[in-house]
Coordinates of C-alpha atoms in Angstrom, one line a residue:
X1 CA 166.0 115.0 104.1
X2 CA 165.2 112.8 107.2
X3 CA 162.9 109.8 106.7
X4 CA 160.6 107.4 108.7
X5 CA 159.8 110.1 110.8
X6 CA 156.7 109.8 113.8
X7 CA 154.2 113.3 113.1
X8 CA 152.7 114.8 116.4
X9 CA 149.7 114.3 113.6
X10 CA 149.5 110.8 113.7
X11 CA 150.9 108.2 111.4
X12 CA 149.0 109.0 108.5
X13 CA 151.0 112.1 107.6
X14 CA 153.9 111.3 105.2
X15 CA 155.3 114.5 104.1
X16 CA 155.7 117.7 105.8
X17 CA 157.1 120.9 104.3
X18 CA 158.5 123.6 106.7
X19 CA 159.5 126.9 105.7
X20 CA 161.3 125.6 102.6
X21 CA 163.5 128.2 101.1
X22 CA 165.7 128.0 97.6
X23 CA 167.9 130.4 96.7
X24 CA 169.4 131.3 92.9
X25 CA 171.7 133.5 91.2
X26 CA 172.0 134.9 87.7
X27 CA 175.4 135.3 88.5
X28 CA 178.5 133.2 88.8
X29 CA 180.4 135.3 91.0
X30 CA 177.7 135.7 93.7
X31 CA 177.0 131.8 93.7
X32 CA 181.3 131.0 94.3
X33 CA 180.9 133.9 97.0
X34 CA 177.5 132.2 98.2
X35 CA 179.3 128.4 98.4
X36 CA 182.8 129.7 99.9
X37 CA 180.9 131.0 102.9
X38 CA 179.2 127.8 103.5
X39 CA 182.3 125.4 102.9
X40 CA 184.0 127.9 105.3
X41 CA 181.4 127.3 108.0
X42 CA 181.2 123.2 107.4
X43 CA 185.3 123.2 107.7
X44 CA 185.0 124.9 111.0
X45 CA 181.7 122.8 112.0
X46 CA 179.8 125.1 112.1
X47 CA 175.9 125.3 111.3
X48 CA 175.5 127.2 107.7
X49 CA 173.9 130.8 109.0
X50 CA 170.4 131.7 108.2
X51 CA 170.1 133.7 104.8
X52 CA 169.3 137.1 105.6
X53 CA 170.6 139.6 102.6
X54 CA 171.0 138.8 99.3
X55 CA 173.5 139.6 96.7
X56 CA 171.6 142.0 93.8
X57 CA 171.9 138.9 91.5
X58 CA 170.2 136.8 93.8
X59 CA 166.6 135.7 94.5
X60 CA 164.4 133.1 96.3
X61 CA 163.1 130.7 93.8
X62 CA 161.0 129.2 96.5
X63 CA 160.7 131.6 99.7
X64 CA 158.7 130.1 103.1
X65 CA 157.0 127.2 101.5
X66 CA 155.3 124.8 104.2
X67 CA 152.2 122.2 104.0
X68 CA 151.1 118.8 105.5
X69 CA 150.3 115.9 103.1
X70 CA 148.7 112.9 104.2
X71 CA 148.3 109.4 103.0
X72 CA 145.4 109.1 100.2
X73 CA 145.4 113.2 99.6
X74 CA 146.5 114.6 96.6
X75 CA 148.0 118.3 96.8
X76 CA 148.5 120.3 93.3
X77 CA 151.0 123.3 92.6
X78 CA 150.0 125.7 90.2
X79 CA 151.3 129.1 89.2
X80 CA 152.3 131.3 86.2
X81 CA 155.8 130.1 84.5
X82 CA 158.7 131.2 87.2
X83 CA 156.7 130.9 89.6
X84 CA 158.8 128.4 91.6
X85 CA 156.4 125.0 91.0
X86 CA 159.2 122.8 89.6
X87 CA 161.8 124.0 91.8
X88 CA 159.3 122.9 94.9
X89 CA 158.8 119.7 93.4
X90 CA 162.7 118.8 92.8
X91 CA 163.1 120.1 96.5
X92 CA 160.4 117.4 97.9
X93 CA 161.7 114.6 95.8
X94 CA 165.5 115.3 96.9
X95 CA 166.6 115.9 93.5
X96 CA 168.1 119.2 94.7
X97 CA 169.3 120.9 98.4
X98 CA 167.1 123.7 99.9
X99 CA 168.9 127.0 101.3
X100 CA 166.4 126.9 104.4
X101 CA 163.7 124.6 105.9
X102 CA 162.8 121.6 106.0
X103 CA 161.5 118.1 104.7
X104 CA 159.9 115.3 106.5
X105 CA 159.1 112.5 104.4
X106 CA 157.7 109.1 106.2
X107 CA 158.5 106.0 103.5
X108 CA 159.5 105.3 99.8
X109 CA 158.9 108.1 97.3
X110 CA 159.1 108.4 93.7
X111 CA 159.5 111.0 91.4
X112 CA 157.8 111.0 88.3
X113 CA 159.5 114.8 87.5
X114 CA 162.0 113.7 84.2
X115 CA 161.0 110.2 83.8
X116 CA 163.9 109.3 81.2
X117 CA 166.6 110.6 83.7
X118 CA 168.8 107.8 84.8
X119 CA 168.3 105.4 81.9
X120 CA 171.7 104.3 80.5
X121 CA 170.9 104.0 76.8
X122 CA 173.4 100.7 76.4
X123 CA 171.5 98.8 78.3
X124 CA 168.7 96.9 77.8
X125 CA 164.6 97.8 78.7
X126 CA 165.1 94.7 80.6
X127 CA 168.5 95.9 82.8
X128 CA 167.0 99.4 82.9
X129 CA 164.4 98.4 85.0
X130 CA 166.6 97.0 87.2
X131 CA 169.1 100.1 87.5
X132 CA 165.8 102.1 88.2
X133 CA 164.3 100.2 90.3
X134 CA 167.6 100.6 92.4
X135 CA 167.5 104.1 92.2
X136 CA 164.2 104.0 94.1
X137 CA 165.4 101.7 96.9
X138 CA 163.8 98.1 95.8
X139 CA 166.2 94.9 96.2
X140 CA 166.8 92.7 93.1
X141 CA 165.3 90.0 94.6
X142 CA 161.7 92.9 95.0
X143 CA 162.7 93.9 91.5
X144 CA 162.2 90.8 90.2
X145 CA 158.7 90.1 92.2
X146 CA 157.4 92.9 90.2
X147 CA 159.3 92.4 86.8
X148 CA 156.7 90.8 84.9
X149 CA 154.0 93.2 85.9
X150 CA 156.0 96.2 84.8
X151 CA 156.9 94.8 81.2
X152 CA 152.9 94.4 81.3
X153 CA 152.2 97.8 82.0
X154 CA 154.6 99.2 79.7
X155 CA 153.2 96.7 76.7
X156 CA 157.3 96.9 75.6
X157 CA 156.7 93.1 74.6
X158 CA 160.0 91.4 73.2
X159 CA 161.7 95.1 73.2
X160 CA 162.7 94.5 76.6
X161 CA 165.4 92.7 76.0
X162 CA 166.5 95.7 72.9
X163 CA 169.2 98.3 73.9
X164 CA 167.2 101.2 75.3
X165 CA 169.1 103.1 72.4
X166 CA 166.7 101.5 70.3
X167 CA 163.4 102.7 71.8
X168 CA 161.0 105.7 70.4
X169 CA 160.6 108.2 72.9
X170 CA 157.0 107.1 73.5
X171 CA 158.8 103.8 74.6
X172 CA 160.9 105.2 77.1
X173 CA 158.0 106.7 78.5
X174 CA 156.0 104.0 79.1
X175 CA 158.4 101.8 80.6
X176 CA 159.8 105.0 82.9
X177 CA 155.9 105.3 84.1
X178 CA 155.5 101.2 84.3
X179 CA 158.4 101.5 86.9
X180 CA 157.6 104.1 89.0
X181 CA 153.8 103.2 89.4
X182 CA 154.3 99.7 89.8
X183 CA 156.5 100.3 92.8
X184 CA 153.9 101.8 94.8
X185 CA 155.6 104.2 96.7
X186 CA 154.6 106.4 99.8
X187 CA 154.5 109.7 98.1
X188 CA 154.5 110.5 94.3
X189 CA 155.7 114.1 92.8
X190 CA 154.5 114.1 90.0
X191 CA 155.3 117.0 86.8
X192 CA 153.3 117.2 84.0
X193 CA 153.2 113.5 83.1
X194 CA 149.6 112.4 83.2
X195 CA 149.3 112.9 79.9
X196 CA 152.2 110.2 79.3
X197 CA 151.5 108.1 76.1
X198 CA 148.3 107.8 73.8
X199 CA 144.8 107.9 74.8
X200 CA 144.0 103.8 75.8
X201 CA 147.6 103.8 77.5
X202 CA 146.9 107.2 79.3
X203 CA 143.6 105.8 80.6
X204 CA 145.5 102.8 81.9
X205 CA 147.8 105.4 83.8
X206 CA 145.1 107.0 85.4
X207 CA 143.2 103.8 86.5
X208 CA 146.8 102.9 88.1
X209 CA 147.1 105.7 90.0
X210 CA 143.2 105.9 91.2
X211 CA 144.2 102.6 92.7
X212 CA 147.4 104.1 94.5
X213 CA 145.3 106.9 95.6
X214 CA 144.1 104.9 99.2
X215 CA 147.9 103.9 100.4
X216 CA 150.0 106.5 98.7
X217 CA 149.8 110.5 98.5
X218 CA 150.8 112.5 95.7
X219 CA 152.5 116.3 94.6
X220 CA 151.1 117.4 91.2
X221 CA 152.3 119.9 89.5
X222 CA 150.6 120.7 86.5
X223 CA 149.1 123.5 83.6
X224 CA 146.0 121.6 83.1
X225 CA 143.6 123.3 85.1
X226 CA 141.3 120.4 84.3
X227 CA 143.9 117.7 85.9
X228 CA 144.4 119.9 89.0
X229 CA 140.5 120.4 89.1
X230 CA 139.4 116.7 89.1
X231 CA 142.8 115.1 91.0
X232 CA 143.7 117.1 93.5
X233 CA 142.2 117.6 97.1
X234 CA 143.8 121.2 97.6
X235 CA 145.8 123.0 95.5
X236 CA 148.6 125.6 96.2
X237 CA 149.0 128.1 94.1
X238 CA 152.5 130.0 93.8
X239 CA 153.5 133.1 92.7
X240 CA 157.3 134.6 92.6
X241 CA 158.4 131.4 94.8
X242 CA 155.7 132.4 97.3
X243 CA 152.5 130.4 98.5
X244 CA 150.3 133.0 98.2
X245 CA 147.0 130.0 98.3
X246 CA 146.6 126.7 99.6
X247 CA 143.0 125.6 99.6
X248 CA 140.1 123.8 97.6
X249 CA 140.9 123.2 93.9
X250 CA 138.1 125.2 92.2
X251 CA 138.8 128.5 94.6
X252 CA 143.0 128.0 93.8
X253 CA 142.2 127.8 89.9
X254 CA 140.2 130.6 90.1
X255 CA 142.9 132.6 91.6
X256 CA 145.6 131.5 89.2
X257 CA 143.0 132.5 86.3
X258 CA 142.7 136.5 88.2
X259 CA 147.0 135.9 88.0
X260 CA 147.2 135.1 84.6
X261 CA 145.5 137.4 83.0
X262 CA 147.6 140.3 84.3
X263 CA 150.2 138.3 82.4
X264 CA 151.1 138.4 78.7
X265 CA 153.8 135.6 78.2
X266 CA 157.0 136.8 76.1
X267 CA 157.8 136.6 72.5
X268 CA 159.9 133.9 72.9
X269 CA 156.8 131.5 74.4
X270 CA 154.6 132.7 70.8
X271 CA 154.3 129.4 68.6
X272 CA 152.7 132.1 66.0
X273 CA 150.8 130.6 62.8
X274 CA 149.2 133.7 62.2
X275 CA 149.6 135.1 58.7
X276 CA 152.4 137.6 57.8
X277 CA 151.9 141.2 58.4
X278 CA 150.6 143.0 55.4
X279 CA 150.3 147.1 55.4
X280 CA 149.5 148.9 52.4
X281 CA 148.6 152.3 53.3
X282 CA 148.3 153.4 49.7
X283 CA 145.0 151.1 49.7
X284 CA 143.9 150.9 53.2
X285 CA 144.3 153.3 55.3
X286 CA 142.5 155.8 58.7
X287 CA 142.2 152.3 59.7
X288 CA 140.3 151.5 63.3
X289 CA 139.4 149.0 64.7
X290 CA 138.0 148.9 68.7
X291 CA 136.4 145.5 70.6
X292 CA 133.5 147.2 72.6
X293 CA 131.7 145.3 75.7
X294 CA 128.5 145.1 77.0
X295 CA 128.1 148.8 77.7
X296 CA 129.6 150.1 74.9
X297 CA 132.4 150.8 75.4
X298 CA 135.9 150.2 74.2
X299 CA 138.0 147.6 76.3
X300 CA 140.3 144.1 75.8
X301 CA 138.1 142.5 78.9
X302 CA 135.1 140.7 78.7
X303 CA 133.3 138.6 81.0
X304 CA 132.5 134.9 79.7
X305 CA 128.9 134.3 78.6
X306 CA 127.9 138.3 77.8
X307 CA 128.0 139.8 74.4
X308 CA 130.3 141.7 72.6
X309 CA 131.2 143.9 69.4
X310 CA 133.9 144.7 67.4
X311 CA 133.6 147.9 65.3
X312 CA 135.9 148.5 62.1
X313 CA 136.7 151.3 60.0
X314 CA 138.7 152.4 57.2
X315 CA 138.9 153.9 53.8
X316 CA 139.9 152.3 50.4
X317 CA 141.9 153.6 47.9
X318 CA 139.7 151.8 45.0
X319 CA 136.8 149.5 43.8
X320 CA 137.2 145.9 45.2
X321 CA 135.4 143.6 43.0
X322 CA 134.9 141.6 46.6
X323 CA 135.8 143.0 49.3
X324 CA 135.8 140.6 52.8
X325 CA 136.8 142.0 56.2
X326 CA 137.5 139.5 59.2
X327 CA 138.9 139.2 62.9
X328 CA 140.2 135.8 63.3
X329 CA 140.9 134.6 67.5
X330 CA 143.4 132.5 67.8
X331 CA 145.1 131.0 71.2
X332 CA 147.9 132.4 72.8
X333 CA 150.2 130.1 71.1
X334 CA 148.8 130.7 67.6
X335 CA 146.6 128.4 66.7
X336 CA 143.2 129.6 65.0
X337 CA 140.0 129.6 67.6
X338 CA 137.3 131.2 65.4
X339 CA 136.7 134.4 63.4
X340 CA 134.0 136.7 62.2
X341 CA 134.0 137.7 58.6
X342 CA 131.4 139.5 56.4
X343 CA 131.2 136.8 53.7
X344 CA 130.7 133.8 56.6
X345 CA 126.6 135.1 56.8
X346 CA 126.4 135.5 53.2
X347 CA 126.6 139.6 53.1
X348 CA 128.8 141.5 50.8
X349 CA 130.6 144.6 51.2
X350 CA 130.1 147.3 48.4
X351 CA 132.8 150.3 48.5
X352 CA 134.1 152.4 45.6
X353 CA 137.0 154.4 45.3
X354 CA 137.5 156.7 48.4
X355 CA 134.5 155.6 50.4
X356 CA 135.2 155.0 54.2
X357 CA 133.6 151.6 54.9
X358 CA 132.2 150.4 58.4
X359 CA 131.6 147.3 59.6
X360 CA 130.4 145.7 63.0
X361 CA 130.0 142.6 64.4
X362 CA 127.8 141.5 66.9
X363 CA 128.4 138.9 69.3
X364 CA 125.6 137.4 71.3
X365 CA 127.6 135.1 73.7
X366 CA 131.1 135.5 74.3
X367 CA 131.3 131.2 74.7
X368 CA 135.6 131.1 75.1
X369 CA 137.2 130.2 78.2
X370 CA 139.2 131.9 80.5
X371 CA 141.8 133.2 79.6
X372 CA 143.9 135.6 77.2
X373 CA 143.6 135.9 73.2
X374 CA 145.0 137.0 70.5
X375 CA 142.7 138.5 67.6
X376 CA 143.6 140.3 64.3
X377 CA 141.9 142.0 61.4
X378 CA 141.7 141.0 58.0
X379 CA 141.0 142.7 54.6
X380 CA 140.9 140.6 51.6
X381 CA 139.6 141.4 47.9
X382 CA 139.1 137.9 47.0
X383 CA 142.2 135.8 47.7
X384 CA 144.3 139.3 47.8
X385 CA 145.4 140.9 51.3
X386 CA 144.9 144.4 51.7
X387 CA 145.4 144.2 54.8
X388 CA 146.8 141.9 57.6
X389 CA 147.8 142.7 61.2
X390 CA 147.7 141.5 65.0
X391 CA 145.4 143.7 67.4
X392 CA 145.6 143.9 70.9
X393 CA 144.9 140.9 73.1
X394 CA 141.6 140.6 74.5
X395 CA 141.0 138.5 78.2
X396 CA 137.8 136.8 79.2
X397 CA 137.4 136.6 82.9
X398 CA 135.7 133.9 84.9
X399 CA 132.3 134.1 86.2
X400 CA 132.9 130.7 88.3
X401 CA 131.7 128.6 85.6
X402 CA 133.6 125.1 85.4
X403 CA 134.8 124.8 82.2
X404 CA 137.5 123.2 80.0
X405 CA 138.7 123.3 76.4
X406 CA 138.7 126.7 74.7
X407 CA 134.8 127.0 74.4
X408 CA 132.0 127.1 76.9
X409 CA 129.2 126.1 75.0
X410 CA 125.8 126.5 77.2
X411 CA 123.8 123.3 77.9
X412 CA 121.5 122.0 81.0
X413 CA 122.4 118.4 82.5
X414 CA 119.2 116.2 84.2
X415 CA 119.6 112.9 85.2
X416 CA 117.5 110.2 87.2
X417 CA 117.9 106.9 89.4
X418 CA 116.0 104.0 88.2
X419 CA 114.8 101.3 91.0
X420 CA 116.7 98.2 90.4
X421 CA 113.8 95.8 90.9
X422 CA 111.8 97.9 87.6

């Protein structure tokens, strides 16, 4: 990485990105292979040769990566998990080498990417600072300028001077941010870290870095469509280590959103809470159940803001004394959204033995957010399950509506400018 370089551009540009390439390998054997070739080349001085076929175990986390960031801009990365955001960020900050391209970075930059990396935990807040501080170039003598301000920041308070050992995670935090914001650098990467601490302290963040926003630039990479939206100048949107969008944020997002929902995330990402699976075939059972949109017709996507049904059928085996069917939504991640049930409008469902029940429910405005959900159907006879299982996921698709949160409740804005001298 070459610094205090003089753009074509003019001075105000202080990072460039050209062609930036990273290559990794699920395999040990083809990264030894991989290295040998280079130490080869660097024993013979020679220049490492251009990657041009790659081993089957091989593949370009980041492939032909290259932008211009100037002073007071803000540029987010966004993209679908694996899609080569981090690995762009580590490259920028220097924390790792690329395999092609290159890196232009005019002045002092910071990495906010793993903000308790590099603490030694036998030292004290009060050494720590210094150590860091280091790290990021400063002299002890500009350290200690800016000392007192940081143990401000990071309201630490006497528990500077306490082993780091000692602190709460929420401690190491704050005095990792206090650091690296109070140093002001040139360019700031930043990863997921806005949200550092608890609300007053996050506020105090963001009022920091507004104020670094006129003599510093900054790399965000970040899941909240809402920080990328109302931080970022442009936004570049990856996908399978390629830029495939660089541009304004809402049109980026929106593209990410049209990515995303052709994606299901694994198993492994599910932090389920929904309820166990309960089948009892022997009491419910010709079971159906189909989500129909506005048409009519049966499908898993929906457009925000138009209506919807959900039609459910089934037989019972006897006479529930009080019998409740529901389809709870939940997040991706598990957590509850909303539901429609019989018994939440006051209705009850009467069945006998052998009769095929069916039940609909109409819904007037689809008000989620983008995005995917998971829904299930329930059958309960008072507090007994007859039935409990997950359904297929169903997507809402943007309209260009800017949202947030999980719901998009409809509501009109006015506002008016008084004259001072009234």
């Amino acid at each position: 990485m070459t610094t205090d370089l003089k753009f074509s551009s003019g001075a105000e540009t202080v990072l460039q990105a050209t062609s930036l390439c990273k290559l990794y390998s699920r395999n040990r054997k083809s990264t030894r292979k991989r290295l040998a070739g280079l130490a080869l080349r660097a024993l013979l001085f020679l220049k490492p040769k251009p990657i041009s076929k790659l081993y089957p175990s091989e593949f370009w986390a980041v492939n032909d990566v290259s932008f211009v960031l100037r002073r007071g801009e803000a540029l987010g990365i966004i993209g679908l998990n694996g899609s080569g955001k981090t690995t762009t960020l580590r490259l920028l900050a220097g924390q790792i080498v690329p395999d092609g391209g290159e890196i232009w970075v005019s002045g002092r930059t910071a990495a906010m990417i793993d903000l308790q990396a590099g603490f030694q935990p036998g030292a004290s807040g009060r050494e720590n600072v210094y150590l860091r501080a280091a790290a990021l170039g400063f002299k002890r003598a500009q350290t200690k300028e800016k000392y007192d301000e940081i143990v401000e920041f990071s309201e630490l308070g006497n528990a500077i001077d306490a082993p780091l050992a000692t602190y709460s995670a929420g401690m190491k935090m704050r005095l990792a941010f206090a650091i690296m914001i109070t140093v002001s650098p040139d360019v700031l990467f930043i990863d997921e870290v806005l949200a550092v601490g608890d609300f007053q302290f996050r506020q105090k963040c963001l009022i920091k870095v507004r104020e670094l926003r006129e003599k510093s630039a900054f790399v965000l990479v970040s899941h909240s469509m809402a920080d990328i939206s109302r931080f970022c100048d442009r936004v570049i949107l990856m996908h399978e280590g390629q830029a495939i969008f660089e541009g304004e944020p809402d049109q980026a997002i929106a593209r990410y959103e049209a990515l995303e929902f052709k994606e299901k995330p694994s198993p492994e990402h599910l932090n389920s809470v929904i309820p166990a699976e309960v089948v009892r075939p022997d009491i419910i059972s010709d079971l159906e159940v189909r989500w129909l949109d506005v048409n009519g017709k049966t499908s898993d996507q929906f457009v925000e803001g138009d209506s919807a049904k959900i039609s459910v059928s089934f037989r019972v085996a006897y006479s529930p004394k009080h019998l409740v069917v529901g389809i709870p939504v939940y997040t991706m991640g598990g957590d509850v959204l909303t539901g429609f049930a019989t018994d939440a409008l006051g209705q009850s469902v009467e069945a006998n033995a052998g009769d095929r029940v069916s039940v609909e429910f109409e819904i007037g405005d689809l008000v989620l957010t983008p995005g995917r959900y998971r829904t299930a159907i329930g059958i309960t006879d008072g507090p007994e399950f007859l039935h409990m299982s997950e359904l297929a996921e169903i997507a809402i698709t943007p309209i260009g509506r800017k949202t947030w949160g999980v719901a998009a409740i409809p509501y009109e804005s006015r506002y008016a400018l008084n004259d001072q001298n009234d």
